[in-house]
Amino acid sequence: MKALAWHGKNDVRIDNVPDPKIINDRDAIIKITSTAICGSDLHLYNGFTPGMMAGDILGHEFMGEVVETGKGVSGEKLKKGDRVVVPFNIACGNCFFCKRDLYSSCDNTNPNAGLVEKQYGYAGSALFGYSHTLGGYAGGQAEYVRVPFADVGPYKVPEGLTDEQVLFLTDIFPTGYMAAENCNIQPGDTVAVWGAGPVGLFAIKSAFLLGAERVLAIDRFPERLALAQEAGAIPINYEQTPVQDEIRAQTHGMGADSCIDAVGLEAHGISPDAIYDKVMQVARLGTDRIHVLREAIMACRKSGTVSLPGVYVGIVDKMPMGAAFGKGLTLKMGQTHVQKYLPKLMGHIQNGDLDPTFLITHTLPLEQAPEAYKIFKEKKDGCVKVVLKPHTA
Amino acid sequence: MSINYTPNTNSSAQTADLPPTATITGKGGHPNVSDTERVISGVAGAVIAGYALTQTKNTLGTALPLGLLGGYLLYRGATGNCPTYTALRTGTGQQTDSKIAVIPEGQGIKIVKAMTIQKPASELYTFWRNFENLPVFMKHLEAVTVTDETHSSWTAKAPFGQTVSWDAEILSDEPNKRIVWRSLEHADIPNTGTVRFEELSAGRGTAVTVSLEYNPPLGMVGAVVAKMFGEEPGTQVHDSLRRFKELMETGELPTIQGQPNGVLGRNKTEGMA
């Protein structure tokens, strides 16, 4: 089959590789119909994520059709012909954490858990296509993919919905939604969102779904601020407007009820030096990541919530802990428990509450993935989100 | 994660699980190494010590352990006394009465590791009690053969591609709760330990705790060398318990062995380092 393989910094190629096969009983093989490039894939592309090996197949936002299941997957859960979306994190469904719907904390899916334990004490779930530190599983920017623990992750797509409508359920929609849910939004609330990229935009839409009265969107890219405005947010261009003053004014002196730091919008990696990735990423936006976290803590009202959908991976310097403590803030963060949110968010899409297709700017065949990475990285051509089609010959 | 091993300094709460260490002392000053072995030991010791003295680079990494090893073997050759044999109450110079080779006071290395597993104690105990299952999740074990109700033979991988083996007996077996074992005479690595299965309250699963005491070949020098080569037993026990948990909770071990990679891909292995 054809697959997008990582070969080094700024070097991804379409390789011909053997088709994946069932290895464990709970595996399934999925024929991929649509797969997206995530901002976090750029960390790998930029060559700063450790634990990558030449030939690794990338991609963690994908969906398709089940072509084979292992003998440990019951037909009631998943069978040949089912059309499914696949969460980016791999969860076993059996451990302490999975039983409590904390799927991204799954104990049992990373064969290299020891590498993470050295950094964090305990290891979370494995991810598709995201370094050997996070399991080394081949990703879904390919014609086919092996999905382990397929009786837990893949979620069937109801009839009548297109790939484009449901593809982002694999990652960025649930990630934006969990960020908003973590804010415990009450009637009349104002939510401030830093970063109007894909996760920030989904956080904005989710905040409204959860009852926010107003959402403020902080960014500097006009096309992103325009998308935020279309989603109903009040845009704040931090290059033109002092953010703290503006949030104070917009909230009549109160401060934002909750703040979402979605600047690390690509941050699904927890690899040991991904902090360096974040610094690089944020430098591209013209500020730095810790600056945004600090700004969110300062702008939040007393006893409010600061929610971090992005991932912090290393040591944070000069964190205003006194302000967070003095104001009695709640800080919520972590990888998204995608599996937990799928039924509810699929329902929102079916009901027409939210149409995720607004993000897609490019749809290309898989063969053009190396070019797509380049366009996406350089934000050329108004690129916000690329969808790849592996089987359009 | 720090390597959790501590020299066995004294009895503590953690050693309560370990079988009592018999106190048998060597017969003061009597050679316990056979003549043939004394010659071999002496020559080998001289060669190794000589080699160590020629090492000018990396003295701490290579010359020091080699020098210690060489000196130790020279001492055995010259005196006919092997401190390790004495300690283990065994030897090649004369027959000892003891059939067991446990660890003398002050010489073993002790490891205590625990893992909470979401399965009933009975299920975990039953799987573990059939020792022939253990190599499935203990990567360092090559094979275990159960010879009778209480006896078994073990072969494990050692550093530098070697293997070590020992026979073991069960000292105490409380179904669904506890298994206590010790190695028998002539064990390459004398060891003794306990595995406990305790169901926790409020449906929190079962705590599986392994307390293991072992006497590494060449004592602490051997332990340090083994650690340098990434095969420190504390890590082995922890990794084994994690794999036991994975297997028991999910029915399989997570793996990427056999998946495709791109054209420049090489054979991937888990645990990259």
XYZ file of C-alpha atoms in Angstrom:
666
model
C 0.000 0.000 0.000
C 0.947 3.668 -0.155
C 1.704 5.465 3.075
C 3.184 8.767 4.144
C 6.452 7.980 5.910
C 8.643 10.283 7.959
C 12.263 10.311 6.859
C 13.642 13.251 8.796
C 13.288 16.972 9.184
C 11.091 18.474 6.443
C 11.237 15.119 4.700
C 8.069 13.078 4.374
C 7.537 10.772 1.415
C 4.953 8.479 -0.086
C 6.428 5.000 0.289
C 5.207 1.648 -0.869
C 5.009 -0.497 2.254
C 3.491 -3.878 3.099
C -0.216 -3.820 3.948
C -0.877 -3.927 7.683
C -2.108 -7.181 9.112
C -3.850 -8.358 12.251
C -1.211 -8.888 14.955
C -3.241 -9.108 18.169
C -6.710 -10.570 18.631
C -8.317 -7.223 19.366
C -6.926 -5.566 16.191
C -8.867 -4.439 13.149
C -7.694 -3.294 9.736
C -9.339 -0.146 8.384
C -9.375 0.967 4.756
C -8.908 4.701 5.080
C -11.291 6.945 3.185
C -10.248 10.295 4.672
C -7.327 11.427 6.811
C -6.240 14.879 7.935
C -2.940 16.550 8.704
C -2.963 17.827 12.272
C -0.986 20.828 13.406
C 0.808 18.487 15.786
C 2.092 16.532 12.780
C 4.177 19.608 12.041
C 6.191 18.954 15.189
C 7.256 15.675 13.672
C 7.786 17.334 10.304
C 9.931 20.014 11.927
C 12.121 17.282 13.329
C 12.023 18.229 16.980
C 10.099 15.284 18.393
C 12.299 12.546 19.827
C 11.489 8.909 19.397
C 10.941 9.158 15.618
C 12.553 6.626 13.305
C 12.974 6.892 9.543
C 10.110 5.061 7.881
C 7.510 5.785 10.577
C 4.031 6.196 9.096
C 2.325 9.398 10.293
C -1.276 10.397 10.838
C -3.680 10.304 13.781
C -6.853 11.853 12.333
C -8.419 9.226 10.100
C -11.573 7.288 9.310
C -12.669 4.582 6.955
C -14.175 1.170 6.480
C -13.432 -1.966 8.484
C -11.985 -4.652 6.199
C -10.884 -7.211 8.793
C -11.212 -7.828 12.509
C -9.221 -10.008 14.881
C -10.906 -12.866 16.652
C -11.033 -10.902 19.901
C -13.354 -8.279 18.382
C -16.989 -9.305 18.635
C -19.241 -8.643 15.655
C -21.542 -6.606 17.871
C -18.763 -4.140 18.548
C -17.261 -3.958 15.081
C -17.484 -5.936 11.881
C -16.320 -5.903 8.307
C -17.994 -3.148 6.333
C -18.587 -0.815 9.292
C -17.764 2.809 8.567
C -15.945 4.319 11.531
C -14.039 7.270 12.905
C -10.981 6.316 14.962
C -9.867 8.334 18.035
C -6.248 9.513 17.913
C -5.475 7.921 21.252
C -5.484 4.162 21.740
C -7.341 2.891 24.800
C -7.880 -0.610 26.169
C -11.269 -0.154 27.821
C -10.277 -2.412 30.721
C -7.958 -0.460 32.995
C -8.737 1.723 36.011
C -8.728 4.830 33.822
C -10.712 3.574 30.832
C -13.408 2.315 33.222
C -13.730 5.890 34.444
C -13.944 7.364 30.911
C -10.385 8.708 31.250
C -9.264 7.109 28.008
C -6.219 9.265 27.327
C -4.816 8.046 30.648
C -5.087 4.406 29.536
C -2.511 2.210 31.243
C -2.162 -0.595 28.772
C -1.585 0.516 25.192
C 1.935 1.956 25.031
C 4.560 -0.768 24.524
C 7.191 1.851 25.399
C 5.502 3.110 28.566
C 8.834 2.892 30.374
C 10.188 5.777 28.271
C 7.347 8.051 29.408
C 7.560 6.879 33.016
C 11.130 8.136 33.138
C 9.835 11.631 32.331
C 6.465 11.761 34.108
C 6.392 8.958 36.633
C 3.413 7.377 34.879
C 2.567 6.921 31.197
C -0.666 7.834 29.414
C -2.170 6.128 26.394
C -0.403 5.453 23.108
C -1.181 7.560 20.020
C -1.288 6.682 16.351
C 1.645 7.845 14.250
C 3.263 9.950 16.911
C 6.742 8.726 17.838
C 7.963 5.588 19.533
C 7.834 7.362 22.859
C 4.055 7.319 22.465
C 3.893 3.726 21.315
C 5.313 3.717 17.793
C 2.023 2.665 16.193
C 1.870 3.213 12.418
C -0.477 6.094 11.608
C -3.370 6.654 9.257
C -1.961 8.803 6.454
C -2.005 5.601 4.439
C -4.348 3.414 2.452
C -4.847 1.029 5.366
C -4.095 1.042 9.074
C -3.983 -1.488 11.867
C -6.141 -0.356 14.787
C -5.327 -2.089 18.094
C -8.068 -2.510 20.725
C -10.543 -1.987 17.903
C -13.464 -2.996 20.120
C -12.923 0.218 22.118
C -11.849 3.102 19.867
C -13.561 3.009 16.464
C -17.020 4.597 16.479
C -19.615 3.822 13.847
C -20.775 6.689 11.639
C -24.562 6.937 11.212
C -25.841 6.901 7.655
C -26.234 10.166 5.845
C -23.118 11.890 7.153
C -20.144 12.646 4.912
C -16.514 11.964 5.826
C -15.904 15.705 6.036
C -18.690 16.123 8.592
C -17.328 13.512 10.999
C -13.567 13.289 10.350
C -12.654 15.858 13.006
C -14.333 13.749 15.690
C -11.044 11.829 15.716
C -9.250 14.650 17.489
C -9.760 18.392 17.157
C -13.525 18.662 17.732
C -13.479 16.631 20.985
C -10.307 18.476 22.007
C -11.984 21.876 21.597
C -15.124 20.532 23.262
C -13.305 19.131 26.304
C -11.484 22.456 26.664
C -14.847 24.235 26.859
C -16.438 21.590 29.072
C -13.535 21.955 31.497
C -14.607 25.616 31.914
C -17.859 24.604 33.637
C -19.676 27.329 31.711
C -22.630 28.995 33.472
C -25.356 31.231 31.974
C -24.018 34.708 31.266
C -20.383 33.578 31.131
C -17.715 35.159 28.974
C -15.030 32.763 27.740
C -11.722 34.047 26.349
C -9.946 31.793 23.853
C -6.324 32.344 22.884
C -5.524 30.964 19.437
C -8.152 30.743 16.694
C -6.689 27.710 14.947
C -8.642 24.459 14.511
C -8.797 23.569 18.229
C -9.499 27.174 19.259
C -12.300 27.423 16.698
C -13.860 24.198 17.954
C -13.477 25.496 21.516
C -15.343 28.674 20.518
C -18.189 26.712 18.928
C -18.295 24.290 21.864
C -18.401 27.149 24.395
C -21.530 28.430 22.690
C -23.011 24.897 22.621
C -22.402 24.737 26.372
C -24.192 28.010 26.999
C -21.547 30.739 26.987
C -23.044 34.184 26.490
C -19.950 35.621 24.835
C -16.661 34.314 23.545
C -13.584 36.469 22.952
C -11.052 35.173 20.400
C -7.441 36.320 20.606
C -5.151 35.839 17.593
C -3.343 37.916 15.025
C -4.065 36.141 11.725
C -6.936 37.955 9.979
C -8.295 34.817 8.302
C -8.440 32.999 11.627
C -10.021 35.935 13.405
C -12.553 36.071 10.571
C -13.431 32.392 11.117
C -13.754 33.068 14.855
C -16.065 35.983 14.151
C -18.169 33.823 11.841
C -18.431 31.351 14.710
C -19.898 34.152 16.835
C -16.817 35.245 18.794
C -15.622 38.792 19.329
C -12.200 38.972 17.638
C -9.250 40.593 19.406
C -6.106 41.126 17.343
C -3.375 41.225 19.943
C -1.058 43.061 17.590
C -3.456 45.999 17.553
C -5.204 45.803 20.921
C -3.858 45.436 24.491
C -5.408 42.101 25.449
C -5.748 42.596 29.222
C -7.417 45.984 28.842
C -9.736 44.714 26.143
C -10.882 41.663 28.142
C -11.446 43.847 31.197
C -13.507 46.261 29.136
C -15.468 43.508 27.411
C -16.370 41.995 30.799
C -17.301 45.290 32.430
C -14.366 45.129 34.774
C -15.072 41.572 35.958
C -12.505 39.551 34.003
C -13.215 36.502 31.848
C -15.142 33.762 33.654
C -12.877 31.236 32.012
C -9.852 31.284 29.738
C -8.816 28.706 27.170
C -5.188 28.536 26.070
C -5.448 26.999 22.603
C -2.238 28.493 21.347
C -0.680 25.089 21.627
C -3.360 23.973 19.243
C -1.114 21.362 17.703
C -0.050 20.044 21.039
C -1.153 16.455 21.255
C 2.382 15.185 21.828
C 3.805 14.487 25.225
C 7.228 13.563 23.971
C 10.032 14.615 26.279
C 11.357 17.633 24.446
C 8.202 18.693 22.657
C 8.434 21.792 24.837
C 11.013 22.874 22.303
C 8.434 22.280 19.557
C 6.039 24.515 21.351
C 8.546 27.293 21.620
C 9.203 26.995 17.900
C 5.527 26.927 17.114
C 4.695 29.888 19.229
C 7.627 31.853 17.890
C 5.931 31.489 14.528
C 2.904 33.246 16.042
C 5.079 36.015 17.352
C 4.729 35.407 21.080
C 5.635 32.613 23.336
C 3.562 29.904 24.871
C 4.245 30.702 28.484
C 3.339 34.275 27.752
C -0.131 33.129 26.695
C -0.591 30.969 29.793
C 0.488 33.893 31.945
C -1.879 36.185 30.099
C -4.764 33.740 30.575
C -4.076 33.519 34.312
C -3.983 37.312 34.604
C -7.144 37.898 32.526
C -9.245 35.344 34.378
C -11.681 36.556 37.009
C -11.376 35.403 40.614
C -12.407 31.772 41.135
C -12.523 31.284 37.363
C -11.105 28.455 35.280
C -8.061 28.329 33.016
C -8.372 25.412 30.599
C -5.430 24.119 28.580
C -6.369 21.992 25.558
C -2.796 22.197 24.392
C -0.141 20.130 26.075
C 2.705 21.321 28.214
C 5.501 18.814 28.153
C 8.408 20.168 30.119
C 9.291 22.622 32.839
C 7.435 25.921 32.797
C 9.416 28.945 33.847
C 8.083 32.089 35.558
C 4.568 30.812 35.938
C 2.498 33.343 37.948
C 1.503 30.802 40.557
C 0.795 33.528 43.101
C -1.848 35.064 40.832
C -3.440 31.665 40.220
C -3.494 30.940 43.950
C -4.477 34.423 45.040
C -7.461 34.438 42.702
C -8.463 30.878 43.544
C -8.295 29.713 39.940
C -9.079 26.217 38.734
C -6.580 24.848 36.194
C -7.738 22.003 33.962
C -5.691 20.263 31.308
C -4.743 16.986 29.686
C -5.034 14.901 26.573
C -8.567 14.518 25.249
C -10.650 11.511 26.271
C -11.957 11.270 22.700
C -13.949 8.067 23.212
C -15.989 9.684 25.995
C -17.208 12.515 23.763
C -17.964 10.677 20.517
C -21.650 9.807 21.097
C -22.566 13.311 22.237
C -20.622 15.136 19.522
C -21.843 12.809 16.776
C -25.331 13.766 17.958
C -24.552 17.476 17.687
C -23.364 16.961 14.105
C -26.456 14.911 13.225
C -28.713 17.581 14.719
C -26.966 20.263 12.714
C -25.848 22.091 15.884
C -22.362 22.345 14.458
C -20.891 21.767 11.004
C -17.190 20.899 11.234
C -16.626 21.232 7.478
C -16.074 24.994 7.809
C -12.395 24.344 8.600
C -11.397 22.484 5.453
C -9.425 24.587 2.990
C -7.672 21.813 1.020
C -8.697 18.334 -0.133
C -5.931 16.398 -1.887
C -5.065 12.816 -2.845
C -2.666 11.051 -0.460
C 0.029 11.135 -3.151
C 0.217 14.899 -2.702
C 0.700 14.687 1.070
C 4.376 15.781 0.977
C 3.325 18.961 -0.860
C 0.393 19.395 1.538
C 2.757 19.337 4.529
C 4.745 22.116 2.930
C 1.677 24.268 2.230
C 0.313 23.654 5.718
C 3.591 24.425 7.430
C 4.085 27.657 5.524
C 0.383 28.606 5.855
C 0.363 29.216 2.109
C -2.782 29.519 0.094
C -4.901 30.324 3.180
C -4.329 26.799 4.424
C -6.171 26.015 7.662
C -6.934 22.297 7.355
C -5.927 19.645 4.808
C -7.936 16.473 4.176
C -6.194 13.664 2.268
C -7.951 10.986 0.209
C -5.923 7.761 -0.015
C -8.141 5.911 -2.492
C -8.915 8.474 -5.177
C -6.820 7.150 -8.014
C 11.442 6.646 37.550
C 14.354 5.838 39.723
C 15.779 2.409 39.967
C 14.347 1.054 43.126
C 16.860 -1.252 44.605
C 18.567 -1.041 47.889
C 21.323 -3.066 49.404
C 19.942 -5.325 52.052
C 21.181 -3.641 55.152
C 18.876 -5.021 57.748
C 15.500 -6.513 58.332
C 12.653 -4.107 57.897
C 8.948 -4.248 57.344
C 9.650 -4.944 53.708
C 11.695 -8.015 54.459
C 8.931 -9.546 56.510
C 7.833 -11.391 53.401
C 11.179 -12.893 52.720
C 11.961 -16.299 54.081
C 14.279 -16.231 57.053
C 17.913 -16.312 56.110
C 19.529 -19.347 57.591
C 22.729 -18.579 59.352
C 25.327 -21.082 58.301
C 28.900 -19.979 58.484
C 31.786 -21.394 56.552
C 34.295 -23.368 58.540
C 36.756 -20.645 59.398
C 39.691 -20.525 56.999
C 39.063 -23.884 55.343
C 39.630 -23.728 51.583
C 36.296 -24.136 49.836
C 37.618 -24.011 46.260
C 38.930 -27.150 44.580
C 42.580 -27.305 43.456
C 41.707 -27.289 39.764
C 39.438 -24.341 40.204
C 42.105 -22.529 42.252
C 44.540 -22.764 39.331
C 41.927 -21.622 36.808
C 40.820 -18.836 39.074
C 44.364 -17.665 39.685
C 45.358 -17.641 36.014
C 42.143 -15.992 34.921
C 42.492 -13.445 37.689
C 46.050 -12.605 36.647
C 45.043 -12.189 33.002
C 42.049 -10.020 33.789
C 43.887 -7.911 36.344
C 46.799 -7.507 33.915
C 44.434 -6.429 31.172
C 42.763 -3.975 33.501
C 46.113 -2.404 34.333
C 46.777 -1.745 30.632
C 43.545 0.190 30.265
C 44.307 3.874 30.156
C 40.972 5.094 28.879
C 37.633 4.815 30.574
C 39.219 3.602 33.769
C 36.053 3.844 35.811
C 33.926 2.076 33.247
C 36.225 -0.765 32.297
C 39.407 -1.009 34.269
C 37.887 -0.667 37.689
C 35.344 -3.497 37.428
C 37.829 -5.676 35.591
C 40.519 -4.923 38.117
C 38.185 -5.810 40.960
C 37.143 -8.997 39.191
C 40.760 -9.938 38.480
C 41.814 -9.246 42.042
C 38.925 -11.275 43.365
C 39.793 -14.278 41.209
C 43.482 -13.975 42.152
C 42.504 -13.999 45.808
C 40.447 -17.171 45.336
C 43.323 -18.814 43.505
C 45.925 -17.844 46.059
C 43.988 -18.658 49.216
C 41.557 -21.304 48.075
C 38.867 -19.309 49.799
C 35.895 -18.039 47.917
C 33.911 -15.479 49.904
C 30.915 -15.973 47.645
C 30.909 -19.707 48.206
C 31.198 -19.113 51.910
C 28.390 -16.684 51.803
C 26.216 -19.029 49.832
C 27.136 -21.940 52.033
C 28.250 -23.867 49.030
C 31.524 -24.546 47.311
C 33.507 -26.854 45.092
C 36.194 -27.697 47.635
C 34.050 -29.769 49.861
C 30.519 -31.005 50.066
C 28.196 -28.845 52.099
C 25.273 -30.211 53.979
C 22.872 -27.595 52.901
C 20.602 -28.230 49.935
C 19.625 -24.622 49.690
C 21.455 -21.538 48.622
C 19.758 -18.503 50.017
C 21.229 -15.152 50.657
C 23.423 -14.416 53.603
C 22.816 -11.422 55.786
C 24.167 -8.227 54.315
C 24.871 -9.481 50.795
C 21.639 -9.539 48.822
C 19.986 -6.833 46.823
C 16.337 -6.356 47.575
C 13.629 -5.186 45.230
C 10.030 -4.433 46.139
C 7.673 -3.470 43.324
C 3.884 -3.253 43.227
C 1.209 -2.870 40.565
C -2.547 -2.448 40.966
C -4.443 -4.648 38.544
C -8.159 -4.559 37.729
C -8.776 -8.278 38.136
C -9.735 -10.511 41.059
C -6.861 -11.900 43.124
C -7.922 -15.466 42.309
C -7.491 -14.913 38.581
C -4.098 -13.267 38.976
C -2.855 -15.883 41.434
C -3.965 -18.764 39.218
C -2.141 -17.430 36.181
C 1.026 -16.686 38.137
C 1.004 -19.970 40.074
C 1.542 -21.834 36.825
C 5.144 -20.662 36.596
C 5.388 -21.854 33.005
C 3.174 -18.832 32.131
C 5.704 -16.366 33.481
C 7.976 -16.063 30.401
C 4.942 -14.679 28.507
C 5.264 -11.395 30.360
C 8.726 -11.636 31.960
C 10.901 -10.799 28.977
C 14.129 -11.740 30.750
C 12.967 -15.320 31.330
C 13.699 -17.848 28.624
C 11.851 -20.792 30.158
C 10.394 -22.165 33.333
C 9.755 -25.882 33.759
C 7.613 -27.105 36.606
C 9.076 -30.385 37.842
C 6.682 -31.215 40.667
C 4.199 -29.640 43.045
C 6.798 -27.392 44.651
C 9.844 -27.502 42.378
C 10.702 -25.778 39.132
C 13.682 -25.014 36.872
C 14.333 -21.499 35.607
C 16.473 -20.112 32.780
C 16.926 -16.372 32.339
C 18.812 -14.062 29.996
C 21.870 -12.424 31.482
C 24.024 -9.502 30.259
C 26.324 -10.063 27.283
C 23.987 -12.652 25.740
C 24.588 -15.207 28.483
C 21.985 -17.215 30.313
C 21.709 -18.098 33.959
C 19.684 -20.867 35.518
C 18.500 -22.105 38.869
C 16.135 -24.525 40.478
C 13.550 -23.208 42.877
C 11.183 -24.519 45.452
C 7.992 -23.106 46.854
C 8.322 -22.477 50.574
C 4.794 -21.319 51.142
C 1.726 -21.280 48.959
C -1.491 -19.630 50.095
C -3.959 -19.805 47.201
C -5.106 -16.380 45.929
C -2.877 -14.653 48.476
C 0.798 -15.413 48.489
C 3.572 -17.515 46.994
C 7.011 -17.662 48.642
C 9.953 -19.256 46.863
C 13.682 -19.668 47.123
C 16.363 -20.947 44.809
C 18.186 -24.183 45.542
C 21.854 -25.080 45.675
C 24.045 -24.211 42.674
C 21.838 -21.364 41.546
C 23.689 -19.012 39.183
C 21.856 -16.182 40.869
C 20.651 -17.188 44.326
C 17.266 -15.599 44.917
C 14.306 -15.703 47.188
C 11.071 -13.820 47.293
C 7.354 -13.459 47.632
C 4.517 -12.432 45.404
C 1.418 -11.203 47.218
C -2.099 -10.684 45.858
C -4.307 -8.382 47.934
C -7.747 -7.229 46.866
C -8.257 -3.556 47.588
C -11.400 -1.912 48.884
C -13.995 -0.032 46.830
C -13.379 -2.018 43.689
C -9.903 -0.590 43.215
C -8.539 -3.892 41.945
C -5.829 -6.171 43.300
C -2.415 -5.074 44.515
C 0.271 -7.423 43.286
C 3.516 -6.964 45.183
C 6.766 -8.703 44.371
C 9.467 -8.763 47.037
C 12.624 -10.223 45.628
C 16.053 -10.642 47.084
C 18.931 -11.857 44.968
C 22.657 -12.186 45.156
C 24.198 -10.963 41.910
C 27.268 -12.738 40.568
C 30.287 -10.772 41.817
C 28.131 -9.006 44.365
C 27.702 -5.270 44.095
C 30.243 -5.028 41.281
C 28.093 -7.384 39.234
C 24.990 -5.384 40.081
C 26.619 -2.142 38.969
C 27.893 -3.718 35.747
C 24.453 -5.213 35.053
C 22.862 -1.826 35.593
C 25.304 -0.209 33.167
C 24.080 -2.604 30.511
C 20.455 -1.785 31.149
C 19.443 -5.056 32.665
C 19.108 -4.033 36.258
C 16.617 -6.393 37.896
C 14.620 -3.616 39.571
C 13.619 -2.392 36.127
C 12.991 -5.944 34.976
C 10.583 -6.563 37.842
C 8.739 -3.288 37.245
C 8.455 -3.889 33.496
C 7.361 -7.463 34.092
C 4.626 -6.372 36.475
C 3.422 -3.797 33.951
C 3.239 -6.443 31.238
C 1.463 -8.816 33.651
C -1.118 -6.073 34.220
C -1.488 -5.433 30.475
C -1.956 -9.107 29.753
C -4.399 -9.791 32.572
C -6.506 -6.659 32.048
C -6.701 -6.661 28.254
C -5.970 -10.261 27.313
C -2.987 -9.274 25.177
C 0.320 -7.422 25.224
C 0.482 -4.166 23.252
C 2.949 -4.463 20.407
C 4.048 -2.959 17.124
C 6.110 -5.961 16.059
C 5.091 -6.865 12.520
C 3.512 -3.589 11.462
C 4.594 -1.884 8.211
C 7.072 0.962 7.964
C 8.468 3.026 5.144
C 11.257 2.035 2.777
C 14.106 3.127 4.976
C 12.528 1.554 7.995
C 14.516 -0.959 9.862
C 13.329 -3.660 12.168
C 11.552 -1.847 14.885
C 11.748 -3.100 18.346
C 9.872 -2.058 21.394
C 11.881 -0.288 23.974
C 14.057 1.362 21.316
C 16.923 2.051 23.679
